Coordinates of C-alpha atoms and ligand atoms in Angstrom, one line a residue:
X29 CA 37.5 -31.6 77.6
X30 CA 37.7 -29.1 76.0
X31 CA 38.6 -30.8 72.2
X32 CA 35.5 -33.0 73.5
X33 CA 33.3 -29.7 73.4
X34 CA 35.1 -29.0 70.2
X35 CA 34.6 -31.9 68.5
X36 CA 30.9 -32.4 69.4
X37 CA 30.2 -28.4 68.5
X38 CA 31.5 -29.2 64.7
X39 CA 29.6 -32.6 64.9
X40 CA 26.6 -30.6 65.8
X41 CA 27.4 -27.8 63.2
X42 CA 27.2 -30.8 60.8
X43 CA 24.3 -32.4 62.2
X44 CA 22.6 -28.8 61.5
X45 CA 24.0 -28.4 57.8
X46 CA 22.4 -32.3 56.8
X47 CA 19.3 -31.4 58.6
X48 CA 18.5 -27.8 57.3
X49 CA 19.4 -29.1 53.7
X50 CA 17.1 -32.1 54.1
X51 CA 14.5 -29.3 54.9
X52 CA 15.3 -26.8 52.8
X53 CA 15.0 -29.6 49.2
X54 CA 11.3 -30.1 50.8
X55 CA 10.2 -27.0 51.3
X56 CA 7.4 -25.9 48.9
X57 CA 6.9 -22.3 48.6
X58 CA 8.8 -19.0 49.6
X59 CA 6.7 -18.5 53.1
X60 CA 8.4 -21.8 54.1
X61 CA 11.3 -20.5 53.3
X62 CA 11.0 -17.1 55.2
X63 CA 10.0 -19.4 58.6
X64 CA 12.9 -21.9 57.2
X65 CA 14.9 -18.9 57.6
X66 CA 14.5 -17.7 60.8
X67 CA 14.2 -21.1 61.8
X68 CA 17.9 -21.6 61.5
X69 CA 19.2 -18.2 60.2
X70 CA 17.6 -16.2 62.5
X71 CA 18.6 -13.9 65.7
X72 CA 17.7 -16.5 67.6
X73 CA 17.9 -19.4 65.8
X74 CA 19.6 -22.7 66.0
X75 CA 23.2 -21.4 64.0
X76 CA 23.0 -18.5 66.5
X77 CA 22.5 -20.7 69.1
X78 CA 26.1 -22.7 67.7
X79 CA 27.7 -19.2 67.7
X80 CA 26.9 -18.9 71.0
X81 CA 28.7 -22.4 72.5
X82 CA 31.6 -21.0 70.7
X83 CA 32.4 -19.1 74.0
X84 CA 32.6 -22.1 76.0
X85 CA 35.4 -23.8 73.8
X86 CA 38.5 -23.1 74.4
X87 CA 40.2 -19.6 72.6
X88 CA 42.8 -21.6 70.6
X89 CA 39.4 -23.9 68.9
X90 CA 37.2 -20.4 68.5
X91 CA 38.9 -19.6 65.1
X92 CA 38.7 -23.0 63.7
X93 CA 35.1 -24.2 65.4
X94 CA 34.1 -20.3 64.2
X95 CA 35.5 -20.5 60.8
X96 CA 33.4 -23.9 60.2
X97 CA 30.0 -21.7 61.8
X98 CA 30.3 -19.4 59.1
X99 CA 30.9 -22.1 56.4
X100 CA 27.2 -23.0 57.2
X101 CA 25.9 -20.1 57.9
X102 CA 27.4 -19.2 54.1
X103 CA 26.1 -22.6 53.0
X104 CA 22.7 -22.5 54.4
X105 CA 21.9 -18.4 53.2
X106 CA 23.0 -19.8 49.4
X107 CA 21.0 -22.8 49.6
X108 CA 18.0 -20.4 50.6
X109 CA 18.6 -18.1 48.1
X110 CA 18.6 -20.8 45.6
X111 CA 15.5 -21.8 46.7
X112 CA 13.8 -18.6 46.7
X113 CA 14.8 -18.4 43.4
X114 CA 13.6 -21.3 42.0
X115 CA 9.8 -20.1 43.7
X116 CA 10.4 -17.0 41.7
X117 CA 11.2 -18.7 38.2
X118 CA 8.8 -21.1 38.7
X119 CA 6.0 -18.8 39.9
X120 CA 7.2 -16.5 36.8
X121 CA 6.8 -19.7 34.3
X122 CA 3.2 -19.9 35.0
X123 CA 2.5 -16.4 34.7
X124 CA 3.8 -16.5 31.5
X125 CA 2.2 -20.2 30.5
X126 CA -1.2 -18.2 31.3
X127 CA -0.6 -14.9 29.9
X128 CA 0.6 -16.5 26.8
X129 CA -0.8 -15.7 23.4
X130 CA -1.0 -17.6 20.9
X131 CA 0.7 -15.7 17.7
X132 CA -0.3 -18.7 15.6
X133 CA -3.9 -17.7 15.4
X134 CA -4.4 -15.4 12.3
X135 CA -5.3 -12.1 12.8
X136 CA -8.9 -10.3 12.3
X137 CA -9.1 -8.7 9.3
X138 CA -9.0 -5.0 9.2
X139 CA -11.9 -3.9 7.2
X140 CA -10.8 -1.5 3.8
X141 CA -13.0 1.6 2.9
X142 CA -13.2 1.6 -0.6
X143 CA -13.8 5.0 -3.0
X144 CA -17.2 6.9 -3.5
X145 CA -18.1 5.7 -6.9
X146 CA -17.9 9.9 -7.1
X147 CA -14.7 9.7 -6.9
X148 CA -13.9 6.3 -9.2
X149 CA -15.8 7.8 -11.5
X150 CA -14.0 11.2 -11.1
X151 CA -10.8 9.7 -11.6
X152 CA -11.7 7.4 -14.4
X153 CA -12.6 10.0 -16.3
X154 CA -9.3 11.8 -15.4
X155 CA -7.7 9.3 -16.4
X156 CA -9.2 9.0 -20.0
X157 CA -9.1 12.8 -20.2
X158 CA -5.1 13.0 -19.2
X159 CA -4.8 10.1 -21.8
X160 CA -6.1 12.7 -24.8
X161 CA -3.5 15.1 -23.5
X162 CA -6.0 17.0 -20.7
X163 CA -3.7 18.6 -17.5
X164 CA -5.9 18.4 -14.6
X165 CA -6.4 21.9 -12.7
X166 CA -8.9 22.9 -9.7
X167 CA -10.5 26.0 -9.2
X168 CA -12.6 27.9 -5.7
X169 CA -15.7 26.5 -4.4
X170 CA -16.6 29.6 -3.6
X171 CA -16.8 31.7 -6.6
X172 CA -17.3 35.6 -7.4
X173 CA -20.2 36.7 -8.5
X174 CA -18.0 38.3 -11.5
X175 CA -16.7 34.4 -12.9
X176 CA -19.4 32.6 -11.5
X177 CA -21.8 34.6 -14.0
X178 CA -20.5 38.2 -15.6
X179 CA -16.8 36.6 -17.7
X180 CA -19.1 34.1 -18.8
X181 CA -21.4 36.6 -20.7
X182 CA -24.2 36.4 -18.1
X183 CA -24.8 39.9 -17.2
X184 CA -26.3 40.5 -14.5
X185 CA -30.3 41.4 -15.8
X186 CA -29.3 38.3 -18.2
X187 CA -32.3 36.5 -18.2
X188 CA -30.1 33.0 -18.5
X189 CA -29.4 34.0 -14.7
X190 CA -32.5 31.8 -13.9
X191 CA -30.5 28.6 -14.9
X192 CA -28.9 28.5 -12.4
X193 CA -30.4 29.3 -9.2
X194 CA -27.7 30.3 -6.8
X195 CA -26.8 30.1 -2.7
X196 CA -25.4 33.7 -1.7
X197 CA -23.1 33.8 1.0
X198 CA -24.8 35.5 3.9
X199 CA -23.4 39.0 4.2
X200 CA -21.6 39.0 1.1
X201 CA -23.5 40.2 -1.6
X202 CA -20.7 39.4 -4.4
X203 CA -19.8 35.6 -3.1
X204 CA -21.8 32.5 -4.0
X205 CA -21.1 28.5 -3.8
X206 CA -20.5 28.1 -7.6
X207 CA -23.4 27.0 -9.3
X208 CA -20.9 25.2 -12.2
X209 CA -17.0 24.6 -13.1
X210 CA -17.1 26.7 -15.9
X211 CA -15.6 30.0 -13.9
X212 CA -12.6 27.8 -13.6
X213 CA -12.9 28.5 -17.6
X214 CA -12.1 32.3 -16.8
X215 CA -9.1 32.0 -14.3
X216 CA -7.1 29.8 -16.0
X217 CA -7.0 31.3 -19.2
X218 CA -6.5 34.6 -17.1
X219 CA -3.7 33.0 -15.8
X220 CA -2.0 31.3 -19.3
X221 CA -2.0 32.2 -23.1
X222 CA -2.9 29.4 -25.4
X223 CA -2.7 26.7 -25.6
X224 CA -4.8 26.1 -23.0
X225 CA -6.2 22.2 -22.5
X226 CA -7.4 21.4 -19.2
X227 CA -9.8 19.2 -17.4
X228 CA -11.2 20.7 -13.8
X229 CA -13.0 19.1 -11.6
X230 CA -15.2 19.8 -8.5
X231 CA -18.0 20.3 -6.7
X232 CA -21.3 22.5 -7.8
X233 CA -24.4 23.7 -5.8
X234 CA -27.4 24.8 -7.1
X235 CA -30.9 25.8 -5.2
X236 CA -32.8 23.1 -7.1
X237 CA -35.6 21.8 -6.0
X238 CA -33.7 18.0 -5.5
X239 CA -35.5 14.9 -7.1
X240 CA -33.7 11.7 -8.8
X241 CA -31.6 13.7 -11.2
X242 CA -31.0 16.7 -9.4
X243 CA -29.3 17.0 -6.5
X244 CA -29.0 20.7 -4.7
X245 CA -24.5 19.3 -4.6
X246 CA -23.6 17.9 -7.5
X247 CA -20.2 17.7 -9.6
X248 CA -19.1 18.9 -12.6
X249 CA -16.2 18.3 -14.7
X250 CA -14.8 21.1 -17.2
X251 CA -13.6 20.6 -20.4
X252 CA -11.7 23.6 -21.8
X253 CA -9.5 23.7 -25.2
X254 CA -8.4 26.6 -26.7
X255 CA -5.7 27.1 -29.5
X256 CA -5.4 28.2 -33.2
X257 CA -7.3 26.3 -35.3
X258 CA -9.9 24.5 -32.6
X259 CA -12.7 23.5 -34.7
X260 CA -16.3 22.4 -34.0
X261 CA -14.5 18.9 -34.9
X262 CA -12.0 18.8 -32.2
X263 CA -15.3 19.1 -29.9
X264 CA -17.2 16.4 -31.7
X265 CA -14.2 14.2 -31.7
X266 CA -13.6 14.4 -28.2
X267 CA -16.9 14.0 -26.8
X268 CA -17.3 10.7 -29.1
X269 CA -14.1 9.4 -28.1
X270 CA -14.9 10.1 -24.7
X271 CA -17.8 8.7 -24.1
X272 CA -17.1 5.7 -26.0
X273 CA -13.9 5.1 -23.7
X274 CA -15.7 4.9 -20.8
X275 CA -19.1 3.4 -21.5
X276 CA -17.8 0.5 -24.3
X277 CA -19.5 0.3 -27.4
X278 CA -23.2 -0.5 -25.6
X279 CA -24.2 3.2 -25.1
X280 CA -24.8 5.5 -27.9
X281 CA -24.8 8.9 -27.9
X282 CA -26.5 12.2 -29.5
X283 CA -26.1 15.9 -30.0
X284 CA -29.2 18.1 -28.8
X285 CA -29.1 22.3 -29.7
X286 CA -29.2 24.3 -26.2
X287 CA -28.1 27.6 -25.4
X288 CA -25.4 28.9 -23.0
X289 CA -24.5 32.6 -22.9
X290 CA -20.7 31.4 -22.6
X291 CA -20.6 29.1 -25.9
X292 CA -21.9 29.3 -29.5
X293 CA -23.1 27.7 -30.7
X294 CA -24.1 24.9 -28.0
X295 CA -25.7 21.7 -27.0
X296 CA -26.3 19.1 -24.8
X297 CA -25.4 15.7 -25.2
X298 CA -27.5 12.9 -24.6
X299 CA -26.7 9.0 -24.2
X300 CA -28.5 6.2 -23.7
X301 CA -28.1 2.0 -23.1
X302 CA -28.0 0.8 -26.8
X303 CA -31.2 -1.0 -27.2
X304 CA -32.9 0.6 -24.2
X305 CA -35.9 1.8 -26.5
X306 CA -36.9 -1.9 -26.7
X307 CA -36.2 -2.1 -22.7
X308 CA -37.5 -0.6 -19.6
X309 CA -34.0 1.0 -18.3
X310 CA -34.1 4.5 -17.8
X311 CA -37.5 4.0 -19.4
X312 CA -35.8 3.8 -22.8
X313 CA -34.8 7.4 -21.9
X314 CA -31.9 9.6 -23.0
X315 CA -30.2 10.7 -19.9
X316 CA -28.3 14.2 -20.7
X317 CA -24.8 13.8 -19.2
X318 CA -23.2 17.2 -20.5
X319 CA -23.4 20.8 -21.6
X320 CA -21.0 21.9 -24.8
X321 CA -20.0 24.6 -27.3
X322 CA -18.0 27.0 -28.7
X323 CA -16.0 29.3 -26.4
X324 CA -18.0 32.5 -27.5
X325 CA -16.1 35.2 -28.3
X326 CA -17.4 37.7 -25.8
X327 CA -15.5 35.4 -23.5
X328 CA -12.2 35.1 -25.1
X329 CA -12.2 38.8 -24.6
X330 CA -12.4 39.3 -21.6
X331 CA -9.1 37.5 -20.7
X332 CA -7.9 39.1 -23.8
X333 CA -7.4 36.0 -25.8
X334 CA -7.9 37.2 -29.7
X335 CA -10.9 35.5 -31.2
X336 CA -9.6 36.0 -34.7
X337 CA -6.8 34.4 -33.4
X338 CA -8.0 32.0 -31.3
X339 CA -11.0 29.4 -30.8
X340 CA -12.0 26.8 -28.6
X341 CA -14.4 24.3 -27.3
X342 CA -15.9 24.2 -23.2
X343 CA -17.9 21.6 -21.5
X344 CA -19.0 21.0 -18.3
X345 CA -20.2 16.9 -18.1
X346 CA -22.2 15.8 -15.1
X347 CA -20.3 13.1 -13.3
X348 CA -23.5 11.7 -11.4
X349 CA -25.3 11.4 -14.3
X350 CA -22.5 9.7 -16.2
X351 CA -22.4 7.1 -13.2
X352 CA -26.0 6.6 -13.2
X353 CA -26.4 5.6 -16.6
X354 CA -22.8 3.1 -16.9
X355 CA -23.7 1.6 -12.6
X356 CA -27.3 1.4 -13.4
X357 CA -28.0 4.0 -10.8
X358 CA -31.2 5.6 -11.0
X359 CA -31.3 8.3 -8.7
X360 CA -29.1 10.5 -7.8
X361 CA -30.1 11.2 -4.3
X362 CA -28.7 7.3 -3.4
X363 CA -24.8 8.9 -4.3
X364 CA -25.4 10.8 -0.8
X365 CA -27.4 8.9 1.7
X366 CA -24.0 6.8 2.4
X367 CA -26.1 3.0 2.7
X368 CA -23.4 0.5 3.0
X369 CA -25.3 -1.7 0.7
X370 CA -24.6 0.6 -2.0
X371 CA -21.9 1.8 -1.1
X372 CA -19.6 -1.4 -0.9
X373 CA -21.7 -2.6 -4.5
X374 CA -19.2 -0.2 -5.9
Ligands
LIG409 N1 -22.0 25.0 -17.4 C1 -22.9 24.8 -17.7 C2 -23.6 24.2 -17.1 O1 -23.3 23.5 -15.8 C3 -22.3 23.6 -18.5 C4 -21.6 24.0 -20.0 C5 -20.2 23.7 -19.5 C6 -21.9 24.4 -21.4 C7 -19.4 24.5 -20.9 C8 -21.1 24.7 -22.4 C9 -19.7 25.0 -22.0 O2 -24.9 23.8 -17.4

C-alpha cells in the first residue's frame, strides 16, 4: 500500500512534468507564462498539491519522493525561465529591427560657407606683398586724433581734414574711428628702427555719403617701406609689380598727381580693364584704387627718423575698389548686403 502510493506519486509527478513541458512549449507570450507559473508552481498549484501528498507517504519513502518533486520543481522553473528569456530576446530583436538605421545611406552633406570676397581679396593681396618681402601687421580701429591726423602732418585746423569726415566717439573728443590705415604707419615707425617694410590691412570708417563707389565702412591695406635710399623708383616698381600680379595682363594702370599731407610727392593710381575705353564695362572709366607717395619728411621727423638718412614710400589701397574691378562688381554696396547669390558666386 505504502509502495503503491509512493509509485503513484512518482507517476503523477512524471505525468505532470510531461504535460507541463508540452504546455510550456505551446506558450506564445510572457503573459501566458505567468498563467503557467500560477497553474503549476503557484502556492496552490499542481506541484504544491503533489507536495501535500508527501504527508500521506510512509516516512521512509518521503525523502526519495521529496527529492523527485524538488527535481521536478527545478526543471519547471528553469524551463519557464528559459521560455521567458526567449520571449524577451524576441521582443528585443523586434525592437532593434524596428529601430534599425540604414548606415549605408549616404549622409546629408554639411553646407560649407566660404570666405567673403573682401577677405579673399585681402588674403590674395597679403600673399603678394609677403612675396615682395613685406610683413603683415595690424593697428587699432579706434584711433586718437594724434595718430589719425596730427602725426600724419594734418594739424587741427588743416583744410585737408575735410577729406576725412570722421566718426568721433561720443564723449571722447580725442577718439575716432580711423579714417584710413595710415595711422598704423606712425605706430610701426615709433616701435621700430628702419628698415621698415610692412603692410597693414584693416577696416576704415568715413562719414561719406554712400554711393556706388563709397561706403562708410571699407577696407584698406596700407603699405610702408622706409630705409636708406628708398626712391620713387621703388614706389613705382612695387606698385606696378603687385598690380600686374593681382590683375594679370588684362589691365592697365596709370599714375595721376594728387595731394596728401603725409606724402610728397603724392599720387593716385587708376586701373582699368585693357580695351575698356572701347567697351561699356565701368563705362570704360579708370577706377582709383590707391593713394601713394614718398613719406613726407615731417612724418619721419615725428617718429625720430632722420629724413636726411632715411626715405620711404607709403600707399593706401582700397580693397573693395580693387575687388570691384577684378571681379566685375559694379556697386560697392553689394559687398555688405549679404545676398546669398552674391556670396555664393565667389
Ligand atoms: N591714407 C590715404 C587715404 O586714405 C591714402 C594714402 C596712404 C596716401 C599712404 C598716401 C600714402 O586716402
